[in-house]
Coordinates of C-alpha atoms and ligand atoms in Angstrom, one line a residue:
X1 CA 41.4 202.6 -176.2
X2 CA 41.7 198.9 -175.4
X3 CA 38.3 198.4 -175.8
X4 CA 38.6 200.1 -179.5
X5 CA 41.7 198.2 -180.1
X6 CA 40.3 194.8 -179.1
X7 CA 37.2 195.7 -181.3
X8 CA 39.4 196.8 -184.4
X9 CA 41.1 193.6 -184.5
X10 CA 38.1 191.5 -184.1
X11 CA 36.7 193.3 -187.2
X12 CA 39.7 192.6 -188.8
X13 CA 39.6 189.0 -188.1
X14 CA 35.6 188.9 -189.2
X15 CA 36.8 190.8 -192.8
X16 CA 39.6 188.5 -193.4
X17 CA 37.7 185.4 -193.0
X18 CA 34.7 186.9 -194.9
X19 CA 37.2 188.4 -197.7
X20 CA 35.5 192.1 -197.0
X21 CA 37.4 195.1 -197.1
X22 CA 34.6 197.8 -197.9
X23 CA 32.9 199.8 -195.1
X24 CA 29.3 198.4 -195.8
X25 CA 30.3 194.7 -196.1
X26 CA 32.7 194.2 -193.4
X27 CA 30.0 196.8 -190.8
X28 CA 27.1 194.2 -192.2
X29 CA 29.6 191.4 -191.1
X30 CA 30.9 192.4 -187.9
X31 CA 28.4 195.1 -186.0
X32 CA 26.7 192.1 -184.1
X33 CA 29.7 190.3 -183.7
X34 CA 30.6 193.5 -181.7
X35 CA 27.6 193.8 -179.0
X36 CA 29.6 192.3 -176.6
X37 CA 31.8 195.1 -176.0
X38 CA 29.9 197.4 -173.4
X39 CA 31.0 200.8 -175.5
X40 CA 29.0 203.7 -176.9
X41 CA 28.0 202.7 -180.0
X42 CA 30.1 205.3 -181.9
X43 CA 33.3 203.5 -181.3
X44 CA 31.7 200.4 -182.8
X45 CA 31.4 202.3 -186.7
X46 CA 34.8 204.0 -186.3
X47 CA 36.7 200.9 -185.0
X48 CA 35.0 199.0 -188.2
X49 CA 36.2 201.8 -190.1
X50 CA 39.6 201.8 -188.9
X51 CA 39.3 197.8 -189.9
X52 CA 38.0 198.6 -193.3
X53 CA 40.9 200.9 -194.1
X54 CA 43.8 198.3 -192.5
X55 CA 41.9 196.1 -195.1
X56 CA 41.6 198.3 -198.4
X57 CA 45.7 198.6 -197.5
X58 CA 46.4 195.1 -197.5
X59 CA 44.3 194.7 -200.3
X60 CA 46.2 197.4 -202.7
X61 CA 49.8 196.4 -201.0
X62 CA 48.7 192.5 -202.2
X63 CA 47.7 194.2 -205.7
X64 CA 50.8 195.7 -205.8
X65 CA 52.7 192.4 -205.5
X66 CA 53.9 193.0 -201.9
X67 CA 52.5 190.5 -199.6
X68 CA 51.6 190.7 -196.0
X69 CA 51.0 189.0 -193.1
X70 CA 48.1 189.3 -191.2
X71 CA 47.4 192.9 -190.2
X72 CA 46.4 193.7 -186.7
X73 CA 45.8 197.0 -185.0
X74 CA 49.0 197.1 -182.3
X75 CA 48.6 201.0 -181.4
X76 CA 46.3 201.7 -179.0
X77 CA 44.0 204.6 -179.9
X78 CA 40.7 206.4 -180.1
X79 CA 38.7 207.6 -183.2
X80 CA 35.4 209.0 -183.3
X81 CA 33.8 211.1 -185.9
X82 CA 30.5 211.1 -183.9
X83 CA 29.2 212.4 -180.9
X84 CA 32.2 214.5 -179.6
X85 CA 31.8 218.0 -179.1
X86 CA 34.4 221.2 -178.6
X87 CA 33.5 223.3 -175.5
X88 CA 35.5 226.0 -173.6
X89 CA 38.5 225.3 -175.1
X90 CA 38.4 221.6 -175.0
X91 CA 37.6 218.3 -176.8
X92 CA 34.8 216.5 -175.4
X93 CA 35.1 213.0 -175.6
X94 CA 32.2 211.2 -175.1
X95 CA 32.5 208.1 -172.3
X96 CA 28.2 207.0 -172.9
X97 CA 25.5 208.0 -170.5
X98 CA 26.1 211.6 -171.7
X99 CA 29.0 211.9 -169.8
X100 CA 32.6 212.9 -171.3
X101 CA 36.5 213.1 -170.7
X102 CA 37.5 216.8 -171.4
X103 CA 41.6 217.2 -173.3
X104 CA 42.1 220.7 -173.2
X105 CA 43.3 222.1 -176.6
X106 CA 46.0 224.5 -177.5
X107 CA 45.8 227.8 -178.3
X108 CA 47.2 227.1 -182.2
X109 CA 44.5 224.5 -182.3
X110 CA 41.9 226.3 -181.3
X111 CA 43.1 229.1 -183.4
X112 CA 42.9 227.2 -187.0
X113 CA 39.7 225.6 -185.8
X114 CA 37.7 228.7 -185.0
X115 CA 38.6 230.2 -188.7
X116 CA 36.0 230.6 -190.8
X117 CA 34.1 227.4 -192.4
X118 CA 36.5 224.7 -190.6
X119 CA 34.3 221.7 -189.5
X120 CA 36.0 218.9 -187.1
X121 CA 35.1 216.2 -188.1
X122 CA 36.7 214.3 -186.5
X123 CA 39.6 213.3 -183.7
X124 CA 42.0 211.0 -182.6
X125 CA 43.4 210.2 -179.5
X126 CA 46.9 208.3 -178.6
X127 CA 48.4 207.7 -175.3
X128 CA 50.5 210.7 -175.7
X129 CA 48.5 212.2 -179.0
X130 CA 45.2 213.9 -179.7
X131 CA 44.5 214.6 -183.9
X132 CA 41.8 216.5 -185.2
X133 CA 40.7 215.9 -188.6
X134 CA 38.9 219.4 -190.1
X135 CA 37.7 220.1 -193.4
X136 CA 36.5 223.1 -195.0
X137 CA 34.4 223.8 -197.8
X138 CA 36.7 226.0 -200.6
X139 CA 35.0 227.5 -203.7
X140 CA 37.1 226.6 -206.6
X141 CA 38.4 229.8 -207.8
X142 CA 38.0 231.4 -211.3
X143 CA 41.5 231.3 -213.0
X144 CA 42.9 233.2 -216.0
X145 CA 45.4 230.7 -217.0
X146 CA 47.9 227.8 -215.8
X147 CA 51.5 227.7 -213.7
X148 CA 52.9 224.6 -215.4
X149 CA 55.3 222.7 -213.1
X150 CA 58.3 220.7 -213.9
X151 CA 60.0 218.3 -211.3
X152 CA 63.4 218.1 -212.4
X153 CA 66.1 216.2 -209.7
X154 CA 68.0 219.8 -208.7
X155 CA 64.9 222.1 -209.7
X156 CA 61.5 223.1 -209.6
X157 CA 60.7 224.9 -212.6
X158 CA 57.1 226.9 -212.7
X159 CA 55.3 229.4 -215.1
X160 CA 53.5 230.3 -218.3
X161 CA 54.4 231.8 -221.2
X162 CA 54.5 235.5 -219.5
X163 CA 56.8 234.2 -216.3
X164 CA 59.2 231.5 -215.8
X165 CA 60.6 230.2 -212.1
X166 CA 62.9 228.3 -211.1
X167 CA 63.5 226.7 -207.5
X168 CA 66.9 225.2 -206.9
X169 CA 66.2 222.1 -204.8
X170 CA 69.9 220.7 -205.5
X171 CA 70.1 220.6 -201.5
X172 CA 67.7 217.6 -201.4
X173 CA 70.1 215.7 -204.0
X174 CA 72.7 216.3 -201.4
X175 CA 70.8 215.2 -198.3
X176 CA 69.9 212.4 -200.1
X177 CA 73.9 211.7 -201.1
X178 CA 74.8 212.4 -197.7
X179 CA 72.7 210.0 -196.3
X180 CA 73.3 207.1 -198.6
X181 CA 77.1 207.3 -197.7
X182 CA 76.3 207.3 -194.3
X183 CA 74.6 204.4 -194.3
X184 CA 76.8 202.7 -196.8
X185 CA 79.6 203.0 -194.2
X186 CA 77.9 201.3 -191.3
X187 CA 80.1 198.2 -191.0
X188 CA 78.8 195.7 -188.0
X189 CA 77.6 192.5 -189.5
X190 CA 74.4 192.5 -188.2
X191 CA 71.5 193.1 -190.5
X192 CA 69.0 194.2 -188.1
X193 CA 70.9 197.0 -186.2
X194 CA 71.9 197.7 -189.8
X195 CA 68.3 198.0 -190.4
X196 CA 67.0 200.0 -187.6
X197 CA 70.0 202.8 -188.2
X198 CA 69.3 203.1 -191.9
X199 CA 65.7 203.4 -190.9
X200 CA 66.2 206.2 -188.8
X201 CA 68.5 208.2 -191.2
X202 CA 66.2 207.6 -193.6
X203 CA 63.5 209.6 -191.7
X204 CA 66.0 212.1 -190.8
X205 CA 66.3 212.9 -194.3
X206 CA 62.3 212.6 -195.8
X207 CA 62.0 215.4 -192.6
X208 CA 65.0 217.7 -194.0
X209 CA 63.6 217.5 -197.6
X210 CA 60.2 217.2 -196.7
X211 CA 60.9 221.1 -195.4
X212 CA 62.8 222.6 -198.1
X213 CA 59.8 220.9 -200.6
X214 CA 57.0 222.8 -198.4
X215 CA 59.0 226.2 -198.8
X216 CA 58.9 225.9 -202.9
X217 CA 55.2 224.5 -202.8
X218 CA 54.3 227.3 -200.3
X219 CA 55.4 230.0 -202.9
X220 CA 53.9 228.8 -205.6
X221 CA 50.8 228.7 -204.0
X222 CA 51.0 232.3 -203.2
X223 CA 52.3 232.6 -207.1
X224 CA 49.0 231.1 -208.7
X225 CA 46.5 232.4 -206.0
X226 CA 48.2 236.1 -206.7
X227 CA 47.9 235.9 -210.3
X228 CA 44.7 233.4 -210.3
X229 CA 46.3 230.9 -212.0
X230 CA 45.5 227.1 -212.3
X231 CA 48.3 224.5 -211.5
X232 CA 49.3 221.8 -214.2
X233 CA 51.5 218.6 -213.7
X234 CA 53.0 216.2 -216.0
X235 CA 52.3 212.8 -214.8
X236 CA 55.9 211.2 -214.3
X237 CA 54.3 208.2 -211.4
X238 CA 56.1 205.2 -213.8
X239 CA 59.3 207.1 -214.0
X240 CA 61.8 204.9 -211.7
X241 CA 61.3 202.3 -214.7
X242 CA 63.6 204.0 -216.2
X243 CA 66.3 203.3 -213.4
X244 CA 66.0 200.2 -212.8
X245 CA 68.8 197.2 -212.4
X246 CA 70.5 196.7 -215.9
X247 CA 69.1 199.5 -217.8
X248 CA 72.7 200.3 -218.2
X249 CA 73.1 203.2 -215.6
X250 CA 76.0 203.6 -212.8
X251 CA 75.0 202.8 -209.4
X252 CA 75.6 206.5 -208.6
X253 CA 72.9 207.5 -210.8
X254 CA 70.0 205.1 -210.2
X255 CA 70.4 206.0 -206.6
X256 CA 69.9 209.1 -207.6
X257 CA 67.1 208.8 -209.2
X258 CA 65.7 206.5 -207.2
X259 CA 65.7 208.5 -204.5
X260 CA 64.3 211.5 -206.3
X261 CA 61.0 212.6 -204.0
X262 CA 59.2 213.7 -207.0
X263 CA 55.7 212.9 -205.9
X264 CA 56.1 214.6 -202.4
X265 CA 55.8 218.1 -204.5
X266 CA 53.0 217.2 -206.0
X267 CA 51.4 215.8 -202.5
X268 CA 52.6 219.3 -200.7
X269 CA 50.9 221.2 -203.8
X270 CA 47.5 219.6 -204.1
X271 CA 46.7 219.6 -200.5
X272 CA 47.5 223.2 -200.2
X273 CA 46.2 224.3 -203.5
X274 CA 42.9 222.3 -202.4
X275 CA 42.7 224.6 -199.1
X276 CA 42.6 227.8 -201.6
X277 CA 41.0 226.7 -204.1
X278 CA 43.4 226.9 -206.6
X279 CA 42.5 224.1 -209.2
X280 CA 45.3 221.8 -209.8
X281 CA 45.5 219.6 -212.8
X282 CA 47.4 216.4 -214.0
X283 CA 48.4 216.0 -217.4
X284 CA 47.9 212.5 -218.3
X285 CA 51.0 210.5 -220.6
X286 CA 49.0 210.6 -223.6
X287 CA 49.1 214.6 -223.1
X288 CA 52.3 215.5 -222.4
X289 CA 54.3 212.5 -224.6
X290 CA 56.9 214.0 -225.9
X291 CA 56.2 218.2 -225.5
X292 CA 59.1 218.6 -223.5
X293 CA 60.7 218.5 -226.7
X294 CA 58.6 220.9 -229.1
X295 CA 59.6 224.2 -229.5
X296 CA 56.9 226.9 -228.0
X297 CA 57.1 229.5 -230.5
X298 CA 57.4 227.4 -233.9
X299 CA 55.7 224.0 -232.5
X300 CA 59.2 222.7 -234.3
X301 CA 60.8 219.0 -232.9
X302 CA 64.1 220.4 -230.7
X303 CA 67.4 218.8 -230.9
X304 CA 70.0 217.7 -228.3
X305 CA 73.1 219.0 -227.9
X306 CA 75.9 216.9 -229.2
X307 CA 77.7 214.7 -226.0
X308 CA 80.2 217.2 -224.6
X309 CA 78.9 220.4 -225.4
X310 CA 78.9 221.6 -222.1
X311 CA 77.9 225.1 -223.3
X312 CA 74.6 224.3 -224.0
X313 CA 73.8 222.3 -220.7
X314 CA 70.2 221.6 -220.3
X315 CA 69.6 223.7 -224.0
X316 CA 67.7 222.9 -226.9
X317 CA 68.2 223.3 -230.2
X318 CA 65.3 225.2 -232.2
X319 CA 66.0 224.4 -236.1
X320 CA 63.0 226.0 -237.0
X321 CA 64.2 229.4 -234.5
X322 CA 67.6 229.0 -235.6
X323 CA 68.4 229.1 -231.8
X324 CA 69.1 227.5 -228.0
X325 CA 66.5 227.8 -225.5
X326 CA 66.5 226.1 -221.7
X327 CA 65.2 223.1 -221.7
X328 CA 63.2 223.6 -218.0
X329 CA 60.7 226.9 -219.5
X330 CA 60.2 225.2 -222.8
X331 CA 58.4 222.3 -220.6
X332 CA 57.0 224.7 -218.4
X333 CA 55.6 226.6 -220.9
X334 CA 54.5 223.5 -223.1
X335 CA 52.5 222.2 -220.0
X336 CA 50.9 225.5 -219.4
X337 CA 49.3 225.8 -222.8
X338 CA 48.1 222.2 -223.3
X339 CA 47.0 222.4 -219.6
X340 CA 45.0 225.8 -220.5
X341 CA 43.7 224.4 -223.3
X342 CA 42.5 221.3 -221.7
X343 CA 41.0 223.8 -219.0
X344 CA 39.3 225.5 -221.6
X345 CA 37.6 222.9 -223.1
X346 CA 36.6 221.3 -219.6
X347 CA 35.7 218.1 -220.3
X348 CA 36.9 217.4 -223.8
X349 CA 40.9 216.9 -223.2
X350 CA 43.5 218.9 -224.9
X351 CA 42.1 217.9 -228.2
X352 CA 43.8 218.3 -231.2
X353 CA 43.5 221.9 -231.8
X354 CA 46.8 223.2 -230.7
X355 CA 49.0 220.9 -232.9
X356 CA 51.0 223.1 -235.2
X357 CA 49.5 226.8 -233.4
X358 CA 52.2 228.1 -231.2
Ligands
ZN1 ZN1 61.2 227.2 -232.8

C-alpha cells in the first residue's frame, strides 16, 4: 500500500509537471519513471490510473473556477483491476512470483457476486476496507412508454397519462431545517471547531436523506420495470441560479433551496435503472422550456392563481378547460409525452410534431 501510494504520488508529480491528465499521456510519461519500485507490474497501471483520475478532478474543479493546491494521494490503499482472482470464498491478491495474500469475503459479498452475469472487475483494499468494483452486462429492456419524474422540494411526483404518483419527501426539507439551526446556534468563536461540527452534521443529514431518497427511487424502479416503462427527467442542473444572493429571496428560502438534493434522485435512479435495464432519459432545456405550464388535454398556456388564493395551492388554471388541475401531474404528464415521443423517434429529438396535439 505504501509502495502504491509512493508510486501514485510520483505519477502525480510527473503529470503535473508534464501538464497530463489523461491515462495514455501521463502512463507514456511516468511507466519508466516507475521501474524503480520492485512491485508487480499491475500496481504500476492502476497507481497511474488512480493519478490520472486525482488529475482529470483537479482539472474539472480548476474549470469550474475552484482552485486547488497540489493534490497528493494521503490514503494509503490498493487497487488492482488485473491479475487478482476469487477462490474459495476469498480475494486473491496477488504479492508477484505467483504468490498471493488471501481476504476472506463475506457471505453478502459473495452472494451478489456469484449472481448471474456479475464480473469483478476490480478491488480495493484500505487498512480497514476491501471494495469490489462489479459490473454486469443488462439488455436494455423493450418499453411501452415513459414514467416522467418531477423533483419538486417536498415531492416526488411520477407517471404518465394513465397513472400519476406522488412521493412526499417533505421529511428531507425538515432534516435539512433541523440541521441548519443546529448549526446556526453553535456559538464558540472559533472557526475551525465551527467547521469540523458543521461538517459532521452535514453528513449526518446527506445519510438521513440519502435513505428516504433510495426508498422513493427503489419504488419507482419496481413501478417502470412492472409496467415496462422508460424513465424521463427534466434537466433542472442550473437551477440554484435562481437562489442566489440578491435575487430578492428571504434567507429562509434560498437555504431552502439551496439545500434541495435534487440531483441525488436522479443519481439513485439512473444507477438502479442502469442495473435493470430500464432506459432512463434526460430531457434537455430546450425540450422541456416552459411545458410545465401547458395544459395536457388542450395544449392551452395555464395561468397562476392570483397571490393569496390559497384554495388553489399548487393549481393551474386551464382557460381553454374552463378548469384547475395540479400543477405536479400536469408536468409529469407533459414530460412523459415529449419524453415518448422523443423515444419514438430515437434519434431525431422531440421534434415538432406534438405542438398543438394533446
Ligand atoms: Zn386545457
Amino acid at each position: 500500500m505504501e509502495s502504491f501510494r509512493l508510486m501514485c504520488n510520483d505519477a502525480i508529480r510527473i503529470g503535473l509537471a508534464g501538464d497530463a491528465s489523461t491515462l495514455k499521456r501521463l502512463s507514456k510519461l511516468t511507466y519508466g519513471d516507475l521501474g524503480r519500485y520492485e512491485v508487480p507490474s499491475c500496481y504500476k497501471l492502476c497507481a497511474i490510473s488512480k493519478a490520472a483520475g486525482i488529475l482529470a478532478a483537479r482539472k474539472k474543479s480548476i474549470s469550474r473556477g475552484f482552485p486547488t493546491k497540489n493534490p497528493c494521494l494521503s490514503k494509503l490503499l490498493l487497487v488492482s483491476c488485473y491479475r487478482f482472482k476469487i477462490e474459495n470464498g476469498s480475494l486473491l491478491v496477488p504479492l508477484g512470483d505467483h504468490k498471493f495474500e488471501g481476504v476472506p469475503l463475506n457471505a453478502h459479498t459473495l452472494a451478489a457476486i456469484s449472481q448471474t452475469g456479475v464480473k469483478v472487475r476490480s478491488f480495493t483494499l484500505t487498512e480497514r476496507s476491501l471494495s469490489l468494483c462489479i459490473a454486469m452486462e443488462v439488455e436494455e429492456k423493450q418499453v411501452g412508454g415513459v414514467l416522467g419524474i418531477d423533483r419538486n422540494l417536498r415531492n416526488v411526483t411520477v407517471g404518465n397519462a394513465e397513472q400519476v404518483t406522488s412521493y412526499d419527501v417533505s421529511k428531507t426539507v425538515e432534516i435539512a431545517e433541523t440541521t441548519r439551526s443546529v448549526v446556526r446556534s453553535f456559538r464558540r468563536n472559533d472557526v475551525r471547531i465551527r467547521k469540523k461540527l458543521a461538517a459532521s452534521y452535514g453528513r449526518r443529514r446527506q445519510e438521513r436523506v440519502r435513505q428516504i431518497l433510495n426508498r422513493v427511487s427503489k419504488s419507482i424502479i419496481a413501478e417502470a420495470r412492472v409496467k415496462k416503462q422508460a424513465i424521463a427527467f427534466e434537466d433542472i442542473t442550473d437551477i440554484r441560479k435562481l437562489y442566489r444572493t440578491g435575487n430578492g429571496q428571504g434567507n429562509g428560502f434560498r437555504g431552502r433551496m439551496n439545500s434541495w438534493p435534487f440531483a441525488e434522485l436522479k443519481r439513485q435512479v439512473e444507477y438502479k435503472a442502469a442495473w435493470e435495464g430500464v432506459p432512463v432519459i434526460t430531457l434537455t432545456k430546450g425540450e422541456t422550456r416552459g411545458i410545465t405550464m401547458d395544459c395536457v388535454r388542450c395544449g392551452e398556456r395555464l395561468q397562476e392563481p392570483v397571490r393569496g388564493d390559497g384554495a388553489h395551492h399548487r393549481q393551474l388554471w386551464c382557460e381553454g378547460c374552463k378548469r384547475w388541475d395540479d400543477r405536479d401531474p400536469i408536468a409529469v404528464m407533459n414530460i412523459s409525452r415529449r419524453a415518448w415521443l422523443r423515444f419514438v423517434h430515437a434519434k431525431g429529438g422531440a421534434g415538432e410534431s406534438d405542438e398543438g396535439e394533446p
